[in-house]
PDB file of C-alpha atoms in Angstrom:
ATOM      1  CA  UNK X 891       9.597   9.734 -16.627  1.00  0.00           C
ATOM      2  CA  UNK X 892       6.574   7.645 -18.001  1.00  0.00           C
ATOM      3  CA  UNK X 893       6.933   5.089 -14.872  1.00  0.00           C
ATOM      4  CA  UNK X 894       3.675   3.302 -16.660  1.00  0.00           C
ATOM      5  CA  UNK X 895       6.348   1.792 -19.150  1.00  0.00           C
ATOM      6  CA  UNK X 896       7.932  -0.014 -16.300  1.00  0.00           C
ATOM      7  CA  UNK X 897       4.433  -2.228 -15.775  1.00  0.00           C
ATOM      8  CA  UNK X 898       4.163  -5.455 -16.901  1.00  0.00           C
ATOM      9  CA  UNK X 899       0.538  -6.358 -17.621  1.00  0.00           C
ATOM     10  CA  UNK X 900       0.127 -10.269 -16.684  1.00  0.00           C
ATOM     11  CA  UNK X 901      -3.542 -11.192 -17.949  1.00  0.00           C
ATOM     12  CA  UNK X 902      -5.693 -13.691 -15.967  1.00  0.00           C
ATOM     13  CA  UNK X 903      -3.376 -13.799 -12.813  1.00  0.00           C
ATOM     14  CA  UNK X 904      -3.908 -14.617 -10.124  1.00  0.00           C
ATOM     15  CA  UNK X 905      -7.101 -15.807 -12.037  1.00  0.00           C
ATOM     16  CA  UNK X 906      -9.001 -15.714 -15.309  1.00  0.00           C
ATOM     17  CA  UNK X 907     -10.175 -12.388 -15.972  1.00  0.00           C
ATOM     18  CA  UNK X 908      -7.568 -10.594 -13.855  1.00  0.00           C
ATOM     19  CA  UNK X 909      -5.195  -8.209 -15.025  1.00  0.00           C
ATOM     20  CA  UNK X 910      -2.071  -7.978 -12.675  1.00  0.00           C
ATOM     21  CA  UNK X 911       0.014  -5.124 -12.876  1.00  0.00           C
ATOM     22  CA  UNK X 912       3.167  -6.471 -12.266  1.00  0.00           C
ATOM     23  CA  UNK X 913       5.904  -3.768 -10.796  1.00  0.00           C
ATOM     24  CA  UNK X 914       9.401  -5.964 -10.964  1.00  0.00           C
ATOM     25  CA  UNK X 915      10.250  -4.004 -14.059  1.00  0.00           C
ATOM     26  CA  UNK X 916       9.776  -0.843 -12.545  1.00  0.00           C
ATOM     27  CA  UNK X 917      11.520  -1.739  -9.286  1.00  0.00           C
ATOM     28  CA  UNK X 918      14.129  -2.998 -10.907  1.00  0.00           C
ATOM     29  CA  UNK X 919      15.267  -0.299 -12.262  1.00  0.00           C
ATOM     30  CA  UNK X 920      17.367   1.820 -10.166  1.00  0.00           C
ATOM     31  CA  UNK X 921      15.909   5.027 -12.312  1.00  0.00           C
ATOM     32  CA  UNK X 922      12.884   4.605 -12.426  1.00  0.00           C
ATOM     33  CA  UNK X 923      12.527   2.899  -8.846  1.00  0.00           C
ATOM     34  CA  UNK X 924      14.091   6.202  -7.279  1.00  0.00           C
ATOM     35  CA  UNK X 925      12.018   7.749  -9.319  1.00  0.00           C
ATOM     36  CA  UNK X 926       9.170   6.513  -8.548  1.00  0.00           C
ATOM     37  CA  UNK X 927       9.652   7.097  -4.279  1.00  0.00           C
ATOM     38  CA  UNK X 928      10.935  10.284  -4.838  1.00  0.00           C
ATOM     39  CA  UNK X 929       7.530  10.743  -6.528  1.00  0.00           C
ATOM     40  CA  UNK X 930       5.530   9.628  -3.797  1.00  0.00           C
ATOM     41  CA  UNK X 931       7.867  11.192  -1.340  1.00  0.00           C
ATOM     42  CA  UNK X 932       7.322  14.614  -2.750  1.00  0.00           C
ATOM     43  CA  UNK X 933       3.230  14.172  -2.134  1.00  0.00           C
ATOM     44  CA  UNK X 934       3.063  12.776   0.752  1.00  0.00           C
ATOM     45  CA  UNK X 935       5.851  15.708   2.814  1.00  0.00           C
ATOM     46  CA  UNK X 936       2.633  17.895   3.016  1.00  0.00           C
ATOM     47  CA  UNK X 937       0.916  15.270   5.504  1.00  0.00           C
ATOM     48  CA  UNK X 938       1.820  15.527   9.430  1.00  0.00           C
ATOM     49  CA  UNK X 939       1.975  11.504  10.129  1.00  0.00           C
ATOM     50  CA  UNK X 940       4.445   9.651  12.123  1.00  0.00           C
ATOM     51  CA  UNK X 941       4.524   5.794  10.849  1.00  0.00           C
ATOM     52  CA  UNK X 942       4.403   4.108   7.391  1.00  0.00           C
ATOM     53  CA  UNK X 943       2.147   0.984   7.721  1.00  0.00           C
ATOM     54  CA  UNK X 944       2.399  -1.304   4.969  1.00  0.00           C
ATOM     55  CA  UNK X 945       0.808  -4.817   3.911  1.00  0.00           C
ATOM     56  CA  UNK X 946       3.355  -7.842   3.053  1.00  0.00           C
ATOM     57  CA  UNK X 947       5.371  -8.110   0.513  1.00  0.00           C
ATOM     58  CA  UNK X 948       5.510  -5.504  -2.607  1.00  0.00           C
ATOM     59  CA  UNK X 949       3.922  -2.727   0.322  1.00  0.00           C
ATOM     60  CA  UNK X 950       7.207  -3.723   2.015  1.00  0.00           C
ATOM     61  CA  UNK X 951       9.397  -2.619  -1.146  1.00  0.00           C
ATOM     62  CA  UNK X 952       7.452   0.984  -1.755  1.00  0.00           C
ATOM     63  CA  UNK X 953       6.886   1.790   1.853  1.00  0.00           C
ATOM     64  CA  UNK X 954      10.150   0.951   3.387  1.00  0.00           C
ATOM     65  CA  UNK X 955      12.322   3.501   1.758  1.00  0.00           C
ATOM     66  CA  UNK X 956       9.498   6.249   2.139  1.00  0.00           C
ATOM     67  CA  UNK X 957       9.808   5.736   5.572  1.00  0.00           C
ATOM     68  CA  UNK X 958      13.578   6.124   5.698  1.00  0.00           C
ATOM     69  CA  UNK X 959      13.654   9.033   3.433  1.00  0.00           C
ATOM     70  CA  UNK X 960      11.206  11.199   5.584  1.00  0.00           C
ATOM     71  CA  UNK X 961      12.852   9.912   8.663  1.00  0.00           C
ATOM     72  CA  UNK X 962       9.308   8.062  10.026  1.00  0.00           C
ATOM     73  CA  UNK X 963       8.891   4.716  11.478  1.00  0.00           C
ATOM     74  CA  UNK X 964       7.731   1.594  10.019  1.00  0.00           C
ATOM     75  CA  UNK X 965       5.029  -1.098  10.443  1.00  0.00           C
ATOM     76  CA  UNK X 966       4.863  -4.509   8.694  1.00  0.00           C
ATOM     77  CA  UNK X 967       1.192  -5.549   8.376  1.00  0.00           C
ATOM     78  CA  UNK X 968       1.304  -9.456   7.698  1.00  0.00           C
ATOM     79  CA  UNK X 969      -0.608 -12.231   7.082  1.00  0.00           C
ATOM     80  CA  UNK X 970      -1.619 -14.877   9.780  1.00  0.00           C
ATOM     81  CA  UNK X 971       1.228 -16.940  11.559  1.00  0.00           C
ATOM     82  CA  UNK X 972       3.978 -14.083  10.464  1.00  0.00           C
ATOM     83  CA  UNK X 973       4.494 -12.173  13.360  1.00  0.00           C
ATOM     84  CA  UNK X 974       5.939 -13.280  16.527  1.00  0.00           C
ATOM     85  CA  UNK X 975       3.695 -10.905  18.920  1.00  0.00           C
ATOM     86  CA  UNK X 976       0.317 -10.536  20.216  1.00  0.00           C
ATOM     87  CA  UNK X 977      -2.157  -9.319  16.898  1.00  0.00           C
ATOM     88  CA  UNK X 978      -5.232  -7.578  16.200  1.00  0.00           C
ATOM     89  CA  UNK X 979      -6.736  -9.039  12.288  1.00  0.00           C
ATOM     90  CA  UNK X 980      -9.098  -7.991   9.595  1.00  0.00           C
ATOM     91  CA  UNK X 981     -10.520 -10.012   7.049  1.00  0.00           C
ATOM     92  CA  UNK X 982     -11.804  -8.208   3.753  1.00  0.00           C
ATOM     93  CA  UNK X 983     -12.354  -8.649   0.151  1.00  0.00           C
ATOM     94  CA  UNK X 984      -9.682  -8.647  -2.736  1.00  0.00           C
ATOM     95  CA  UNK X 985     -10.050  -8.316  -5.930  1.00  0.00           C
ATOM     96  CA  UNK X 986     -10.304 -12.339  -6.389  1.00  0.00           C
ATOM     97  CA  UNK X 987     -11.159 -13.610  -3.148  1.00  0.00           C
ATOM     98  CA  UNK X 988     -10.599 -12.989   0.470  1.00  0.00           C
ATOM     99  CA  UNK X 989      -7.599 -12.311   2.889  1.00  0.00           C
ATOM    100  CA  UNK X 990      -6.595 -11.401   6.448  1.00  0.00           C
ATOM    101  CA  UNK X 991      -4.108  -9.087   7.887  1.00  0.00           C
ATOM    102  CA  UNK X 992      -2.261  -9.088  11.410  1.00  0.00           C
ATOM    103  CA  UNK X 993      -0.553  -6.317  13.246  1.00  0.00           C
ATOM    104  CA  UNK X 994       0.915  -6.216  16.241  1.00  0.00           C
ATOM    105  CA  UNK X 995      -1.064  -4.893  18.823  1.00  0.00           C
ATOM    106  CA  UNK X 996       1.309  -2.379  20.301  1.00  0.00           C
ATOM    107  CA  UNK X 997       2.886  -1.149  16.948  1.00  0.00           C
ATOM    108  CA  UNK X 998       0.714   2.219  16.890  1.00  0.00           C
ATOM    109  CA  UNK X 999       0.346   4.309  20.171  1.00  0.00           C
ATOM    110  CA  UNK X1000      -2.943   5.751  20.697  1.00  0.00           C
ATOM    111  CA  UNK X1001      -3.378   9.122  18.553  1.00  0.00           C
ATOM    112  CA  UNK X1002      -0.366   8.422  15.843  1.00  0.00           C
ATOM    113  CA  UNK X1003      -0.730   9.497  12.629  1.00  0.00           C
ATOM    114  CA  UNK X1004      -0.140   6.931  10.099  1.00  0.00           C
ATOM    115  CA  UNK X1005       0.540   6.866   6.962  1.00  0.00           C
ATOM    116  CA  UNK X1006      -0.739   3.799   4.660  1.00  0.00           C
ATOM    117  CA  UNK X1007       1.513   2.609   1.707  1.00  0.00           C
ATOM    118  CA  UNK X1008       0.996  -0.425  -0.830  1.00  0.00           C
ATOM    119  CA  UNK X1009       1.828  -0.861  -4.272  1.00  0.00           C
ATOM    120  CA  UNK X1010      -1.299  -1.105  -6.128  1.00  0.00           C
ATOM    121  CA  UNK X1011      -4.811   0.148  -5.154  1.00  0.00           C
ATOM    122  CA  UNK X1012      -7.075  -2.095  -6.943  1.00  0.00           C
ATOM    123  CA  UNK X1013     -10.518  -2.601  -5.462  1.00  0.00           C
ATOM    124  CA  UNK X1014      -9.723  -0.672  -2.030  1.00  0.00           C
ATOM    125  CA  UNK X1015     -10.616  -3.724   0.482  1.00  0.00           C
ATOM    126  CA  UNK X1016      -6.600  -4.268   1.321  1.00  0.00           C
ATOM    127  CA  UNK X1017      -6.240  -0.081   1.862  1.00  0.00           C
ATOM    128  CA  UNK X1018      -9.568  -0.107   4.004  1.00  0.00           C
ATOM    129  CA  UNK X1019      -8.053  -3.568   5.857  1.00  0.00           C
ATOM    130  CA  UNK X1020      -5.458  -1.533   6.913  1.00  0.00           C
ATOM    131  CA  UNK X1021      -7.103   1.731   8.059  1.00  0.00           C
ATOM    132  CA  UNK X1022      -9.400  -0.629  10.043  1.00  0.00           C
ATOM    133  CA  UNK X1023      -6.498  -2.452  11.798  1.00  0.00           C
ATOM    134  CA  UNK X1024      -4.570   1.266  12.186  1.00  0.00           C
ATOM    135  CA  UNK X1025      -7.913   2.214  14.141  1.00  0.00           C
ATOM    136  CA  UNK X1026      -8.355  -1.075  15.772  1.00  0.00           C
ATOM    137  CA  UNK X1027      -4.665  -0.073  17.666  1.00  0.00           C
ATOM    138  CA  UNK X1028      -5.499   3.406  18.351  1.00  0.00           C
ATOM    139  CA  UNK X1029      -3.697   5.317  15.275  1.00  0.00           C
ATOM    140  CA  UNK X1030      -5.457   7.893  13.075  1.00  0.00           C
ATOM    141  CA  UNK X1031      -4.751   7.127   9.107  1.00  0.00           C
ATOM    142  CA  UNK X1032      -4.067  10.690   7.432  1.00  0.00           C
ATOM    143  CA  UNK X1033      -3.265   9.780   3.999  1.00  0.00           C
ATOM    144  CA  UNK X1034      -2.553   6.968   1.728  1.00  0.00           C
ATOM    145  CA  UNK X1035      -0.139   6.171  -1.246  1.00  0.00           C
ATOM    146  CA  UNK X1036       0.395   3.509  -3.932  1.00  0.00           C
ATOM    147  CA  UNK X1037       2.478   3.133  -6.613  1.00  0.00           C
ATOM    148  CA  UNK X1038      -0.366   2.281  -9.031  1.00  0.00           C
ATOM    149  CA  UNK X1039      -4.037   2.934  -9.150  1.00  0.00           C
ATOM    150  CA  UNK X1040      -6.745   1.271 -10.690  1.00  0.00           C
ATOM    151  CA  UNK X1041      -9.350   3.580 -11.308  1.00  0.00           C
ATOM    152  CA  UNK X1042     -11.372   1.438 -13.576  1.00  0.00           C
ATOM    153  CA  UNK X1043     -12.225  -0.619  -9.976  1.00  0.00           C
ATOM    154  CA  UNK X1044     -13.489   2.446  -8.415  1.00  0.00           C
ATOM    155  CA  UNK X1045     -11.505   2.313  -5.097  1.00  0.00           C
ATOM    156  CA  UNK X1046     -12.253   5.717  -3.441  1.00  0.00           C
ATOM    157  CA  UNK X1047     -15.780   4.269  -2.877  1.00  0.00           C
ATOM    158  CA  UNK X1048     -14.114   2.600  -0.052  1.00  0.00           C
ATOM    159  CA  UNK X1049     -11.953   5.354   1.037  1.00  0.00           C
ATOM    160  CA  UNK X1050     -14.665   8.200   1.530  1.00  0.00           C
ATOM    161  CA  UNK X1051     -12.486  11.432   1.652  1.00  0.00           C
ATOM    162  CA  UNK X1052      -9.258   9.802   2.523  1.00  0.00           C
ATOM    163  CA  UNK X1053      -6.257  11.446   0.524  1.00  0.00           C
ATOM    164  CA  UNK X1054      -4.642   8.926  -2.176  1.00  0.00           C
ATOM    165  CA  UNK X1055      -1.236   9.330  -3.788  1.00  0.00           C
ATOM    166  CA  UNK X1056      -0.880   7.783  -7.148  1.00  0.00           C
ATOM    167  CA  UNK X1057       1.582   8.306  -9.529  1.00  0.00           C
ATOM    168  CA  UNK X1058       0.134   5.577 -11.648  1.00  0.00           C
ATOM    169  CA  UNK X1059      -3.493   5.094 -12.831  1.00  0.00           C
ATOM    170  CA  UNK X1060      -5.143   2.790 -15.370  1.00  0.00           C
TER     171      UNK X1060
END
């Protein structure tokens, strides 16, 4: 299935000179929405990790039913003021500005292995957010996975020799 044909390019969003790939289409369609986590799912069986840790909102909507499927547990990562217990934050650089991330301080156990999960890896500040807060708690991040890539904004920089699933790259 060419899951790229589910995008929806939205030009200058969230600003001028930004291209946002917009996955509603793809998501929903039941089709292409299973098959795009069964996708992911398939990759990402060959890593030993307990948890899915995901940013709010579209992270939510990949990550959640990877989680189920493999049987792991999950952990929202949200932004300031959204979660009702004690946090640990990072700040970092999107794409278009900046941003901060909360998660709860006990929601990894020293030594779990984690697996990260957004939709889109643009820039790689969000995906190295997260693997900062994951360490912050005490978890070790084994892998990553995103519904889309954006190669053309050379995210691995970031990432050094983490693994990154991708089904979808521009």
């Amino acid at each position: 299935m060419d899951l790229k044909s589910f995008i929806r390019d939205i030009p200058d969003f969230p600003q001028k000179g930004v291209i946002f790939r917009d996955i509603t289409p793809l998501i929903k369609n039941p089709e292409a929405f299973k098959y795009a986590v069964d996708t992911i799912v398939e990759e990402v069986k060959k890593f030993d990790f307990d948890l899915v840790v995901c940013p709010e909102a579209r992270g939510f909507i990949i990550g959640a039913p990877i989680a189920y499927l493999l049987g792991k547990g999950f952990v929202p990562v949200r932004k300031p003021g959204k979660l009702p217990y004690k946090t640990v934050s990072d700040t970092y650089e999107l794409e278009y500005g900046k941003a901060e991330l909360h998660i709860h301080e006990d929601a990894i156990q020293p030594g779990q292995k984690v697996l990260i999960v957004d939709d889109v890896l643009a820039t790689g500040g969000t995906a190295l957010a997260l693997k900062r807060l994951v360490e912050k708690v005490g978890g070790e991040v084994v892998a990553s996975a995103f519904l889309i890539e954006l190669t053309y904004l050379n995210p691995r920089r970031l990432l050094n020799n983490l693994p990154i699933i991708a089904p979808i790259k521009y």
